[in-house]
Backbone as XML, in Angstrom:
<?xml version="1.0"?>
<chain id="A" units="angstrom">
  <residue number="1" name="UNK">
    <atom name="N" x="42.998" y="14.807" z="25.749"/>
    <atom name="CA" x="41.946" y="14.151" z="24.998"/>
    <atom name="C" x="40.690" y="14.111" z="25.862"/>
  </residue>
  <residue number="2" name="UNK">
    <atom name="N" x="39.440" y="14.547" z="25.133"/>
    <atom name="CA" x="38.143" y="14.515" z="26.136"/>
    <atom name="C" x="37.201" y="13.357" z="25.609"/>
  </residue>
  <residue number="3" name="UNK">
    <atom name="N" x="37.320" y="12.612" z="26.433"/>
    <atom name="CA" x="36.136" y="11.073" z="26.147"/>
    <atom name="C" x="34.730" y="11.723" z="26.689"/>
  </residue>
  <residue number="4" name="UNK">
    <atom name="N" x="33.981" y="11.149" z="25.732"/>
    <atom name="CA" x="32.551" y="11.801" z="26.489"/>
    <atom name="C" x="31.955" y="10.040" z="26.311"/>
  </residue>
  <residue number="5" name="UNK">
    <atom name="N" x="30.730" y="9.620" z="26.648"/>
    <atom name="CA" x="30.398" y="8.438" z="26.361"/>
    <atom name="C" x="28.519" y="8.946" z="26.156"/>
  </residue>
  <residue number="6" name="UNK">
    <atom name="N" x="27.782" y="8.208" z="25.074"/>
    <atom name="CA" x="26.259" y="8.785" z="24.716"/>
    <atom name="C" x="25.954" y="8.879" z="26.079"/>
  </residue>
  <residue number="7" name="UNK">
    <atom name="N" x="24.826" y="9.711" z="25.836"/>
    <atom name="CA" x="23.975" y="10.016" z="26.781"/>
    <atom name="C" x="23.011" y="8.985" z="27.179"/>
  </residue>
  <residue number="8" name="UNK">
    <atom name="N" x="22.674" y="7.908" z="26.877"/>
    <atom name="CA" x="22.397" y="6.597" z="27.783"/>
    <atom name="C" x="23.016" y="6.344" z="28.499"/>
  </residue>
  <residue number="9" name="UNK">
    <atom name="N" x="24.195" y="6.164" z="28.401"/>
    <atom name="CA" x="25.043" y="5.453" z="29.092"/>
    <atom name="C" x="25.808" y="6.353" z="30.426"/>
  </residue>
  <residue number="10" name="UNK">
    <atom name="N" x="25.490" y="7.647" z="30.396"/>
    <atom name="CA" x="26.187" y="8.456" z="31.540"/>
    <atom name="C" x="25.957" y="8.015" z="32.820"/>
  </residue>
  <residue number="11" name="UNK">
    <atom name="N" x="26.886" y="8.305" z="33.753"/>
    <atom name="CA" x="26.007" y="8.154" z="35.384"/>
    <atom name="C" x="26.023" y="9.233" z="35.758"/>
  </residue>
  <residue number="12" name="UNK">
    <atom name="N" x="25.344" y="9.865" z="36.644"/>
    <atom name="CA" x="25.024" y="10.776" z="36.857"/>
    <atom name="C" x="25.837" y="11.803" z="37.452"/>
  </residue>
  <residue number="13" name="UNK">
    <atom name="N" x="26.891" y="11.765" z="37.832"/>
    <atom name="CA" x="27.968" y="12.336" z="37.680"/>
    <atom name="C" x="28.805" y="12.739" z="36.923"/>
  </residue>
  <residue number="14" name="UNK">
    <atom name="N" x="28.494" y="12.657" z="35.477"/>
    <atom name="CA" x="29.294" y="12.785" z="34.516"/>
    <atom name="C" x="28.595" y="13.966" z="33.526"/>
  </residue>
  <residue number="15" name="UNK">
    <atom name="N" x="29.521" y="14.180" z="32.831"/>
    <atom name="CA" x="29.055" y="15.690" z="31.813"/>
    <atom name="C" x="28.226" y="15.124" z="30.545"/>
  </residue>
  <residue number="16" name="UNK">
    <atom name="N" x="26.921" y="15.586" z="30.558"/>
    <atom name="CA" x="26.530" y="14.998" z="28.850"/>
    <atom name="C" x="27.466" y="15.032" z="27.930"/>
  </residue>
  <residue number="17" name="UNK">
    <atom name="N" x="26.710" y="14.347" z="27.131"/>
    <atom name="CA" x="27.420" y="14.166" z="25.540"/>
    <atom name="C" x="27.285" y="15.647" z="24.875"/>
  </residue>
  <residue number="18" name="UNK">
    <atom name="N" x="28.202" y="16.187" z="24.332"/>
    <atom name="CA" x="28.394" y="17.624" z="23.559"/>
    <atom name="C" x="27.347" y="17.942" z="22.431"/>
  </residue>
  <residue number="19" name="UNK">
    <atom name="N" x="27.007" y="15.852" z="21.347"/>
    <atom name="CA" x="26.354" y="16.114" z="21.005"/>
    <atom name="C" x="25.545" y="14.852" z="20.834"/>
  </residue>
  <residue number="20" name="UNK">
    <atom name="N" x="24.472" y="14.501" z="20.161"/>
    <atom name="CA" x="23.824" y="13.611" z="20.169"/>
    <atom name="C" x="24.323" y="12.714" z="18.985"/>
  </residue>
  <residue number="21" name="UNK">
    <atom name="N" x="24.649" y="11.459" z="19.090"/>
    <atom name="CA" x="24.850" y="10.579" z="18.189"/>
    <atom name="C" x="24.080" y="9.121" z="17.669"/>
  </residue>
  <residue number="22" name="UNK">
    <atom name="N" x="22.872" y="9.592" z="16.945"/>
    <atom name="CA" x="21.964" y="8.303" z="17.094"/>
    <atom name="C" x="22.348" y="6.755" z="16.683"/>
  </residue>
  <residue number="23" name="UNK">
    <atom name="N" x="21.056" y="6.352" z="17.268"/>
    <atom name="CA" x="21.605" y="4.762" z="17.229"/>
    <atom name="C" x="21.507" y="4.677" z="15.331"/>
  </residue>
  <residue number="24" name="UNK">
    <atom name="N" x="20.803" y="5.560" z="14.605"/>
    <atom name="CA" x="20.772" y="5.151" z="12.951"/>
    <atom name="C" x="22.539" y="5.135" z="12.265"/>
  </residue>
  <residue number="25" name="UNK">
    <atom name="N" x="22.901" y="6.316" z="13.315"/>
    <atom name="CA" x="24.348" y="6.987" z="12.674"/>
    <atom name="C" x="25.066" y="6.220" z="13.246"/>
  </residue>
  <residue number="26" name="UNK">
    <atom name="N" x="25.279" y="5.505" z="14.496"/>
    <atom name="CA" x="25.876" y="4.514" z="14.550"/>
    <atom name="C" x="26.276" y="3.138" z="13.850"/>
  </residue>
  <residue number="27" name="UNK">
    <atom name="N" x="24.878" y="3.013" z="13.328"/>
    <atom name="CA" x="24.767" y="1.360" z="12.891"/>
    <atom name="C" x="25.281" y="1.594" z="11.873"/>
  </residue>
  <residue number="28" name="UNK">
    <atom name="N" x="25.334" y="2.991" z="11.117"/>
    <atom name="CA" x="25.530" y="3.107" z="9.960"/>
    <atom name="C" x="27.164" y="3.407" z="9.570"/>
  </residue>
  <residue number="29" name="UNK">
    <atom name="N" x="27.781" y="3.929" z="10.805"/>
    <atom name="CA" x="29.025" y="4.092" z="10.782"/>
    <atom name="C" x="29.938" y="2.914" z="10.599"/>
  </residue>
  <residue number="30" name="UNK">
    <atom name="N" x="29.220" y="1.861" z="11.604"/>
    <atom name="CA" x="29.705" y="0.296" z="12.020"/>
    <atom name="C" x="29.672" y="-0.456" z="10.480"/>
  </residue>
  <residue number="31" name="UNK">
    <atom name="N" x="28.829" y="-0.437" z="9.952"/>
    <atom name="CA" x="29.228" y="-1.321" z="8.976"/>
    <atom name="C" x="29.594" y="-0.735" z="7.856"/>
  </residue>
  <residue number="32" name="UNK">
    <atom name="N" x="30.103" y="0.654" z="7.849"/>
    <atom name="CA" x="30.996" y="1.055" z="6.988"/>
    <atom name="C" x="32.967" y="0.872" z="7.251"/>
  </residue>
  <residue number="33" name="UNK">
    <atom name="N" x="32.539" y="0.763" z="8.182"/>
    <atom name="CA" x="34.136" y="0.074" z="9.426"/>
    <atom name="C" x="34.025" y="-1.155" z="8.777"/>
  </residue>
  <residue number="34" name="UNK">
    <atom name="N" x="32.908" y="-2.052" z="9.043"/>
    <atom name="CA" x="33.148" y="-3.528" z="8.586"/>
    <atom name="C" x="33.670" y="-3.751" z="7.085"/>
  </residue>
  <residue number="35" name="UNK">
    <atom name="N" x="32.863" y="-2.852" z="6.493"/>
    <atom name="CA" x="33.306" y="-3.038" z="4.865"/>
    <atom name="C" x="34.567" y="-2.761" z="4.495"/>
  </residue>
  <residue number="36" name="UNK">
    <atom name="N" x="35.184" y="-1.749" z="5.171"/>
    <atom name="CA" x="36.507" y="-1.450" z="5.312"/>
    <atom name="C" x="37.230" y="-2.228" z="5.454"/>
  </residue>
  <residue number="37" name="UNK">
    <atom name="N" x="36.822" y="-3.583" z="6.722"/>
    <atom name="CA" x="38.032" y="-4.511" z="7.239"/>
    <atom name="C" x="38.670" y="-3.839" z="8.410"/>
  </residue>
  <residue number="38" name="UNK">
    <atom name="N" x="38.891" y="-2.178" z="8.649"/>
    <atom name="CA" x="39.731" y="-1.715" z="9.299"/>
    <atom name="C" x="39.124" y="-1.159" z="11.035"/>
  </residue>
  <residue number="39" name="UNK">
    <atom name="N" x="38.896" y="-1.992" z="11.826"/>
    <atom name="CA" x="38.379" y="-1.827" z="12.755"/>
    <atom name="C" x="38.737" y="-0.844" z="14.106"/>
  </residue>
  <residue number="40" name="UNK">
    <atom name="N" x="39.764" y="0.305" z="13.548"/>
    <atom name="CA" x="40.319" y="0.742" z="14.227"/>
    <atom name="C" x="39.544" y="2.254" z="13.838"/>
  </residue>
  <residue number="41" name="UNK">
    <atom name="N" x="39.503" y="2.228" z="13.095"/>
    <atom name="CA" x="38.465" y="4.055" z="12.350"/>
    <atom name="C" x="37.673" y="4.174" z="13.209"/>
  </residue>
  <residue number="42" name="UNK">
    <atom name="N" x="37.473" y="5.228" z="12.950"/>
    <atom name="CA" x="36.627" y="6.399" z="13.748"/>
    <atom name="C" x="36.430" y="7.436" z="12.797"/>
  </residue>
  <residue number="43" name="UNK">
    <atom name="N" x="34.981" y="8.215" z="12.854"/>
    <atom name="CA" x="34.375" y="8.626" z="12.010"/>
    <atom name="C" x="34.502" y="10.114" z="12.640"/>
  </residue>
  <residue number="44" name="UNK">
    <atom name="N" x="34.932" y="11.061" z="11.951"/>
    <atom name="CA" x="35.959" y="12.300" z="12.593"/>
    <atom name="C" x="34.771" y="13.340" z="11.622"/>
  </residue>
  <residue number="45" name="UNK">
    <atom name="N" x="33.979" y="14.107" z="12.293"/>
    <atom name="CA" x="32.920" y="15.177" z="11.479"/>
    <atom name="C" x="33.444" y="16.775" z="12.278"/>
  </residue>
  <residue number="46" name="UNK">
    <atom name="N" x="33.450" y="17.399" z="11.470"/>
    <atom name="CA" x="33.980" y="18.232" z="11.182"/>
    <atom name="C" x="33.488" y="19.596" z="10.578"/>
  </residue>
  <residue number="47" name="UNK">
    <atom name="N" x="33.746" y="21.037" z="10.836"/>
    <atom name="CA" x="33.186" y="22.100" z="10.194"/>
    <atom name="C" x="34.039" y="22.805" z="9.080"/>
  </residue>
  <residue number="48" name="UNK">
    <atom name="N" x="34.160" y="23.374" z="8.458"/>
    <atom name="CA" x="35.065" y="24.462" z="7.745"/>
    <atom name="C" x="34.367" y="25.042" z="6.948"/>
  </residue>
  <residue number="49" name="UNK">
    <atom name="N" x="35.215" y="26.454" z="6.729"/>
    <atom name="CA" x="34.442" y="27.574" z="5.328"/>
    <atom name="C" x="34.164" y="26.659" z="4.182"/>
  </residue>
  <residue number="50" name="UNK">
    <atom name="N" x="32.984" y="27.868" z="3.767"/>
    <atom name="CA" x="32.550" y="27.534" z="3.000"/>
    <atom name="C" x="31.266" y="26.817" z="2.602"/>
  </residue>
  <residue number="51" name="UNK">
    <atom name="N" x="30.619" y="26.509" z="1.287"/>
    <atom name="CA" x="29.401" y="26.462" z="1.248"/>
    <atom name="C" x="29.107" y="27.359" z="0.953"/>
  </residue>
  <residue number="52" name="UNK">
    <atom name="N" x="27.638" y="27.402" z="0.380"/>
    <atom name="CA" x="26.664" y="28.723" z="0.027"/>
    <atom name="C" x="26.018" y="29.249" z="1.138"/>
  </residue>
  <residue number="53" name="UNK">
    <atom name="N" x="26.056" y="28.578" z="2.538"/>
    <atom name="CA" x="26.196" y="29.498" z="3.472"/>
    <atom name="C" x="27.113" y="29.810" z="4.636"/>
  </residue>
  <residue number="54" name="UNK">
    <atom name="N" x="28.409" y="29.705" z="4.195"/>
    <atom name="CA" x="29.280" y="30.305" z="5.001"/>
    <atom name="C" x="29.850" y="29.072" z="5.654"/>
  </residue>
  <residue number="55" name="UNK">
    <atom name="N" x="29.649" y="28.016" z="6.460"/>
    <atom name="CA" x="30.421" y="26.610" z="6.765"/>
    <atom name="C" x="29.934" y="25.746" z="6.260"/>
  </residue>
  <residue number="56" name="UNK">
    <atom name="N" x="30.490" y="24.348" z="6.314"/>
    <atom name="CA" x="29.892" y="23.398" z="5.831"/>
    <atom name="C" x="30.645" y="22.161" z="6.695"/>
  </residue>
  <residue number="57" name="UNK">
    <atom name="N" x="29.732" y="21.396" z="6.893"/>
    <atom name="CA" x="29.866" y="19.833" z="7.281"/>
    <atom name="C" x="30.629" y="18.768" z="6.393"/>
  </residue>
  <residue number="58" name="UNK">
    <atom name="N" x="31.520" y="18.176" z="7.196"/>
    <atom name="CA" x="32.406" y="17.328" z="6.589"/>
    <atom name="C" x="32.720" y="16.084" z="7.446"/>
  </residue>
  <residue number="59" name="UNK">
    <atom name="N" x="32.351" y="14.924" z="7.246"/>
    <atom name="CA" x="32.890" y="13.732" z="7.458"/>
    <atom name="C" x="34.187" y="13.110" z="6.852"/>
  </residue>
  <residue number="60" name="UNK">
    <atom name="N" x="34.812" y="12.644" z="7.526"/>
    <atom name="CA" x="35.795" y="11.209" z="7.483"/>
    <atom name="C" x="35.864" y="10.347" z="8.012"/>
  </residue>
  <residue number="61" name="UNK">
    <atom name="N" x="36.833" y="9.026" z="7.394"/>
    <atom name="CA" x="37.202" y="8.355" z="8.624"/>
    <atom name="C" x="39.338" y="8.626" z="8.848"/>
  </residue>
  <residue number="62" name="UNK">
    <atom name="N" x="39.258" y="8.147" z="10.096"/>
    <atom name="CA" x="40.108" y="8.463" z="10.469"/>
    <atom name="C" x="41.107" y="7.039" z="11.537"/>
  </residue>
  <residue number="63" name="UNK">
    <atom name="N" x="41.813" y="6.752" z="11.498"/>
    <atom name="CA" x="42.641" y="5.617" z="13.092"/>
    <atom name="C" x="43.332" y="6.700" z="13.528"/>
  </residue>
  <residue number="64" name="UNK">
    <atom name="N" x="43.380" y="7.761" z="13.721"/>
    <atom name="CA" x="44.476" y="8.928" z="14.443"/>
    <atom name="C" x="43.900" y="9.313" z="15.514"/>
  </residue>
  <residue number="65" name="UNK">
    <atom name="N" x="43.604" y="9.592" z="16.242"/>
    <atom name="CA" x="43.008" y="10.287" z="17.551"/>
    <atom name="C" x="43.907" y="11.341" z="18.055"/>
  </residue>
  <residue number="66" name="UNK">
    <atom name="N" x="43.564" y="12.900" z="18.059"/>
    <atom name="CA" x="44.034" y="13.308" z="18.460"/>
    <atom name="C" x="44.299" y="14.231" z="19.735"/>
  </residue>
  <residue number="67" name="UNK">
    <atom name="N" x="45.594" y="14.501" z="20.105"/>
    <atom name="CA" x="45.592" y="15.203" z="22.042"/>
    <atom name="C" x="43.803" y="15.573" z="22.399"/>
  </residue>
  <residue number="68" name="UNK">
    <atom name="N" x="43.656" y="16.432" z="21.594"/>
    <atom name="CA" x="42.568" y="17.626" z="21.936"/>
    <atom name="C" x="41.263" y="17.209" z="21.136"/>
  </residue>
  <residue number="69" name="UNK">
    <atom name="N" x="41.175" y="16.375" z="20.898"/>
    <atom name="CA" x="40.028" y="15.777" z="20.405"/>
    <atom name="C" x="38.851" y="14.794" z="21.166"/>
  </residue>
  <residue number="70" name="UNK">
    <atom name="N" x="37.796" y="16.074" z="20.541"/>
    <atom name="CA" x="36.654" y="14.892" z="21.984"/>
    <atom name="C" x="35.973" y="14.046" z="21.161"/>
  </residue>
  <residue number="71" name="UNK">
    <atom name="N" x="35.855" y="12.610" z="22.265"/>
    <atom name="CA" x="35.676" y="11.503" z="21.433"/>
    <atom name="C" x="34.034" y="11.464" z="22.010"/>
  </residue>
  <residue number="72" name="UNK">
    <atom name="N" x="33.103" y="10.891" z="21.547"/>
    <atom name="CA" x="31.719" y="10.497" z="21.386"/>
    <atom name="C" x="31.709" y="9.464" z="20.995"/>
  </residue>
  <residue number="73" name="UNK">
    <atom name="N" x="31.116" y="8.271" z="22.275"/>
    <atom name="CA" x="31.627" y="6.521" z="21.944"/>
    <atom name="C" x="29.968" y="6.633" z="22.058"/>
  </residue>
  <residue number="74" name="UNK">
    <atom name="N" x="29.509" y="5.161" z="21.159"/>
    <atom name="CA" x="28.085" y="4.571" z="20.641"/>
    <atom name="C" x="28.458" y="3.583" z="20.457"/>
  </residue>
  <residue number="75" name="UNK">
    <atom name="N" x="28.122" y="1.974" z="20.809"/>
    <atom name="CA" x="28.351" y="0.910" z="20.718"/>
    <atom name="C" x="29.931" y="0.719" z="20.744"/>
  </residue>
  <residue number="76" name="UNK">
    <atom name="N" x="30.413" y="0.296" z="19.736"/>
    <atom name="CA" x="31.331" y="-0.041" z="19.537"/>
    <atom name="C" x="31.871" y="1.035" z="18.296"/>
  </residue>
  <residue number="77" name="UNK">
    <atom name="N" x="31.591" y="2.678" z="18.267"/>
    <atom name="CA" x="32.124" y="3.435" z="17.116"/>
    <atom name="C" x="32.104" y="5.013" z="17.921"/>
  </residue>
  <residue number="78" name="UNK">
    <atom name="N" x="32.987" y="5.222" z="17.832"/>
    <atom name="CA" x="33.847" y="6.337" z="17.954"/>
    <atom name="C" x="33.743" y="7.520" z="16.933"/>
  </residue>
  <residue number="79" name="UNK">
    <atom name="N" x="32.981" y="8.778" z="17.751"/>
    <atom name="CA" x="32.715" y="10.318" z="16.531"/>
    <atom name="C" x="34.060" y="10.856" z="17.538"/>
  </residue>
  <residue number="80" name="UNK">
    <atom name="N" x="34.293" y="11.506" z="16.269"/>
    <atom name="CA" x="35.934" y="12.683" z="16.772"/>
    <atom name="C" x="35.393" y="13.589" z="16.383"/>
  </residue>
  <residue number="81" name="UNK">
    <atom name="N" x="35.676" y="15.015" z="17.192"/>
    <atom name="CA" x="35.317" y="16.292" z="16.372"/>
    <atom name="C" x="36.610" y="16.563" z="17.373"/>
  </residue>
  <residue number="82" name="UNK">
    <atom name="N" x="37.503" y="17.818" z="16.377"/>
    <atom name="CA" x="38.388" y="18.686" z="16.746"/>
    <atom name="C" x="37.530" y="20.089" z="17.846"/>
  </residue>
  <residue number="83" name="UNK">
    <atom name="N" x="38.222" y="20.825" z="17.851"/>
    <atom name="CA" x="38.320" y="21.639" z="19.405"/>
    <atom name="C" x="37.422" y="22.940" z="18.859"/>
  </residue>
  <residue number="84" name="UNK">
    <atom name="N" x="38.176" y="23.607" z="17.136"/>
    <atom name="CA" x="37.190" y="24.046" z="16.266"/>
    <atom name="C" x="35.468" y="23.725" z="16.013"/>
  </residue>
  <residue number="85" name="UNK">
    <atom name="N" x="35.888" y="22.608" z="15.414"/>
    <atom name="CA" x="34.460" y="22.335" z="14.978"/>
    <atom name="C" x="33.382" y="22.001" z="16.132"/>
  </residue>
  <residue number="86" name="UNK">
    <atom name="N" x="34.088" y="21.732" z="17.381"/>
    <atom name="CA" x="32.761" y="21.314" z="18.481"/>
    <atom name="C" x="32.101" y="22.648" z="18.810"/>
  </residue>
  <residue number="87" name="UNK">
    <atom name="N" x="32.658" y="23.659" z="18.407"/>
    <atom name="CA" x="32.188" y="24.676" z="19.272"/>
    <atom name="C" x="30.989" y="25.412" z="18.499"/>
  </residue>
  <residue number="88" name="UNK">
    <atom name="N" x="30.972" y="24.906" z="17.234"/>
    <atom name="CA" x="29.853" y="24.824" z="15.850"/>
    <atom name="C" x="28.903" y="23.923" z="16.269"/>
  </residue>
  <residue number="89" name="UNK">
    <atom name="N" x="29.234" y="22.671" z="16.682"/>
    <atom name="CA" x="28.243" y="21.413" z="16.653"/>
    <atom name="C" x="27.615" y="21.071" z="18.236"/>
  </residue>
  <residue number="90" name="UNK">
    <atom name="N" x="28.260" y="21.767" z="18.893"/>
    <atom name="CA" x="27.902" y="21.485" z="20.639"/>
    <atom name="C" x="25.681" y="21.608" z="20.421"/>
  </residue>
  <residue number="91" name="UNK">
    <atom name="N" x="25.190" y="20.538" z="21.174"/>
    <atom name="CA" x="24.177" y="20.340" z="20.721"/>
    <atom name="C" x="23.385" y="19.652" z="19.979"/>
  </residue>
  <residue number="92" name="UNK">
    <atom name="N" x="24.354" y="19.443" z="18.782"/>
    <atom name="CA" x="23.713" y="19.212" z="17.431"/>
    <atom name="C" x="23.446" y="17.694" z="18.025"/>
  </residue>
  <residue number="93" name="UNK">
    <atom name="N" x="22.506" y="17.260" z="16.316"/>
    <atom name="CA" x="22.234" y="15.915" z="16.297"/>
    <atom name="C" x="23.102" y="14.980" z="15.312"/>
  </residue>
  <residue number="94" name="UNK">
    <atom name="N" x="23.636" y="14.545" z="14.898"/>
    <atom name="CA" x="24.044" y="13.478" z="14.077"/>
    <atom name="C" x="23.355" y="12.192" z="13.726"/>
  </residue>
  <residue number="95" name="UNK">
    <atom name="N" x="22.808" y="12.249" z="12.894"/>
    <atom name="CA" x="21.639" y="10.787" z="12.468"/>
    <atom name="C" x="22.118" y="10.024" z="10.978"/>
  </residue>
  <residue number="96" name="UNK">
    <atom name="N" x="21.767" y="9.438" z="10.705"/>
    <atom name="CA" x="21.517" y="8.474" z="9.276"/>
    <atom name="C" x="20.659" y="8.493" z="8.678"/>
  </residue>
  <residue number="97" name="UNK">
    <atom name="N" x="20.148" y="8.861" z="7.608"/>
    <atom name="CA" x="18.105" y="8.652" z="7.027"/>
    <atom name="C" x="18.518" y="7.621" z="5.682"/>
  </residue>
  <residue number="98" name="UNK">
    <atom name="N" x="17.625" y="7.112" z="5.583"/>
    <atom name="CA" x="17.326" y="6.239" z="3.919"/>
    <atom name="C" x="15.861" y="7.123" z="3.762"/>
  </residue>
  <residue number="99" name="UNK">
    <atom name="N" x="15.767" y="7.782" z="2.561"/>
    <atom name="CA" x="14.920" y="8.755" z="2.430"/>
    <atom name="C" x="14.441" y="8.324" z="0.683"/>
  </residue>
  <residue number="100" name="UNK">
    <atom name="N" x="13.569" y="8.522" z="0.117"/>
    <atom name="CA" x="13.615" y="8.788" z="-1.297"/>
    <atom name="C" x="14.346" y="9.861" z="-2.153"/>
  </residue>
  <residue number="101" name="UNK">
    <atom name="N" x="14.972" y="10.629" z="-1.069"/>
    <atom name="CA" x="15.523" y="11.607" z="-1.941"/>
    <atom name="C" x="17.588" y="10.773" z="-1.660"/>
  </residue>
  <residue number="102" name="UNK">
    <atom name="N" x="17.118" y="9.882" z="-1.093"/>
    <atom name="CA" x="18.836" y="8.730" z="-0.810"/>
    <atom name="C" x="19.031" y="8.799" z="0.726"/>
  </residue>
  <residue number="103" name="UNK">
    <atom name="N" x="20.376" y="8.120" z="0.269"/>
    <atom name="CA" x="20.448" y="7.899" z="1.925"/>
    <atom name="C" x="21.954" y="9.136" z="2.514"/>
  </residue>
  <residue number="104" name="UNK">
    <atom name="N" x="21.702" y="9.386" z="3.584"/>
    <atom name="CA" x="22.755" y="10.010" z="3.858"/>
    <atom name="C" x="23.433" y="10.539" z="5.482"/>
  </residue>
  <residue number="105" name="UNK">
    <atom name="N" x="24.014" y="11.317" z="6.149"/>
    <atom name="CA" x="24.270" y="11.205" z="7.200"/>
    <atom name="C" x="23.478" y="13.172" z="7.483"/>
  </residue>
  <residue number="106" name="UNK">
    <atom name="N" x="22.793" y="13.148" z="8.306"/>
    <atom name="CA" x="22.389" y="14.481" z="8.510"/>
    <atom name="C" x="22.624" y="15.028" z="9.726"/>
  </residue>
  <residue number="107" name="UNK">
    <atom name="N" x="22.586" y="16.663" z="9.664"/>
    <atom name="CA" x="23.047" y="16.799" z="11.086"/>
    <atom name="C" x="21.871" y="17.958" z="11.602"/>
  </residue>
  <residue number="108" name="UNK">
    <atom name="N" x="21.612" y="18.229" z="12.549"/>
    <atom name="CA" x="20.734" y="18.778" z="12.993"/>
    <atom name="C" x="20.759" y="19.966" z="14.014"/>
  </residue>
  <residue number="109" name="UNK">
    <atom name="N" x="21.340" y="21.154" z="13.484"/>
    <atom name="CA" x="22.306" y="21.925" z="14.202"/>
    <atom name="C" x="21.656" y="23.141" z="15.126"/>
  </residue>
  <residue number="110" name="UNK">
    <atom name="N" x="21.047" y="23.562" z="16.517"/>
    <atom name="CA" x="20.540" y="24.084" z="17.146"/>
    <atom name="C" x="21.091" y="25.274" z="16.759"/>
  </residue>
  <residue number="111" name="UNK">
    <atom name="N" x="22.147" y="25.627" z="16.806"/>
    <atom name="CA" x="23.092" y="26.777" z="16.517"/>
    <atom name="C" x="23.045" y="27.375" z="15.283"/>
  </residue>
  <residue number="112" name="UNK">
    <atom name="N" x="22.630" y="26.944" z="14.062"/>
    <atom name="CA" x="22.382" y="27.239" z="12.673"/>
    <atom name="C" x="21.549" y="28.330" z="12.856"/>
  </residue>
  <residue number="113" name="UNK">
    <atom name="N" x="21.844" y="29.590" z="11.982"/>
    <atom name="CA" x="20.774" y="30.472" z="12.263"/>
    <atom name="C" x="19.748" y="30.487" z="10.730"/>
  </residue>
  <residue number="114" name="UNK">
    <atom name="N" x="20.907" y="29.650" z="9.863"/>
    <atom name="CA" x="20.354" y="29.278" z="8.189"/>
    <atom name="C" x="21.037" y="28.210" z="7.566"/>
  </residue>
  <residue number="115" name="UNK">
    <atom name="N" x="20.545" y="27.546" z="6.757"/>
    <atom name="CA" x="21.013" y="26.249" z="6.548"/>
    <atom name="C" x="20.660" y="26.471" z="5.054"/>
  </residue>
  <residue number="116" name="UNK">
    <atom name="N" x="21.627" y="25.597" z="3.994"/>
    <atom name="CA" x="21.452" y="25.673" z="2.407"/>
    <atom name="C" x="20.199" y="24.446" z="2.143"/>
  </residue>
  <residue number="117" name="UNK">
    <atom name="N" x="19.729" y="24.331" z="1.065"/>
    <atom name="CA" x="18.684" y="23.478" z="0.403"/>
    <atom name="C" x="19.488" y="22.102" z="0.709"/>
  </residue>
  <residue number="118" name="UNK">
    <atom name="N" x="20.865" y="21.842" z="0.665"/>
    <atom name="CA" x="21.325" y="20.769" z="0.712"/>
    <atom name="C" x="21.380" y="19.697" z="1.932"/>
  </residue>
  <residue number="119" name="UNK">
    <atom name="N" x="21.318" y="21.328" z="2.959"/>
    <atom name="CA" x="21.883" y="20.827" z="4.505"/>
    <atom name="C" x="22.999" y="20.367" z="4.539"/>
  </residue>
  <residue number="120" name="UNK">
    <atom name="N" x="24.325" y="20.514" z="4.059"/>
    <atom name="CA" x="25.343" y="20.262" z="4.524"/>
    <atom name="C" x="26.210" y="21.801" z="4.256"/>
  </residue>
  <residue number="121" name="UNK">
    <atom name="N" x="25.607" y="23.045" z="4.424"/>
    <atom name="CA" x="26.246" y="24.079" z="5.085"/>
    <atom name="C" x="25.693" y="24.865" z="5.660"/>
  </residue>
  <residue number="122" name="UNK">
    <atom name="N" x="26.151" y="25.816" z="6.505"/>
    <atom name="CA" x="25.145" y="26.642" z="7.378"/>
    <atom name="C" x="25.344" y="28.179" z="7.528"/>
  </residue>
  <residue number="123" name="UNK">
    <atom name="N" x="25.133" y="28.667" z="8.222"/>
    <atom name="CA" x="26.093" y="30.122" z="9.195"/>
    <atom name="C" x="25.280" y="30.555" z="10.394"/>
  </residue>
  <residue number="124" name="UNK">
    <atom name="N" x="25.986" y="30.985" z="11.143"/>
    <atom name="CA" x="25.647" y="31.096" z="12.953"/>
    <atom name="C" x="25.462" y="32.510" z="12.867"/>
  </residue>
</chain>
């Protein structure tokens, strides 16, 4: 299992964060935990086929943690990405927006060489 901890919080001996996890996507994770009741989740994002351009972004929540799974701690909330999907997202951003067009979780992917109208698929 690979713990990474945000990039505030590193000392300088330690490996950055894989990817960036803002304080919006945090706060926003946390009190979806609270509404839950279930304080043990962790919010597990994820790649797979598909989409109109070839992968697409996928959230859950999750209490499983697994061997090979690197964890990304922010306050008190926990991002999981599998061993697959980091190697898609290494970089990226993970945020929260309240927008007029709604609210939602966005990701911000350095590695994308094209992204759909929707932004939740891509291809490298």
């Amino acid at each position: 299992m690979n713990t990474v901890t945000d990039v505030q919080n590193l000392d300088l001996g330690e490996m950055p964060a894989p990817l960036v996890f803002t304080d919006n996507a945090a706060k926003k994770v946390k009190e979806l935990i609270e509404e839950e009741g279930s304080p043990d989740l962790k919010l597990r994002v994820f790649v797979s086929g598909g989409g109109c351009s070839g992968f697409q972004y996928g959230f859950t929540f999750e209490e499983e943690v697994n061997d090979d799974d690197t964890q990304v701690q922010k306050d008190t909330v926990t991002l999981l990405i599998d061993p697959m999907s980091l190697q898609y997202l290494m970089g990226a951003e993970i945020d929260y927006q309240d927008s007029l067009q709604g609210s939602q979780f966005v990701i911000r992917n350095p590695q994308a060489t094209t992204t759909c109208g929707c932004g939740s698929s891509f291809s490298v």
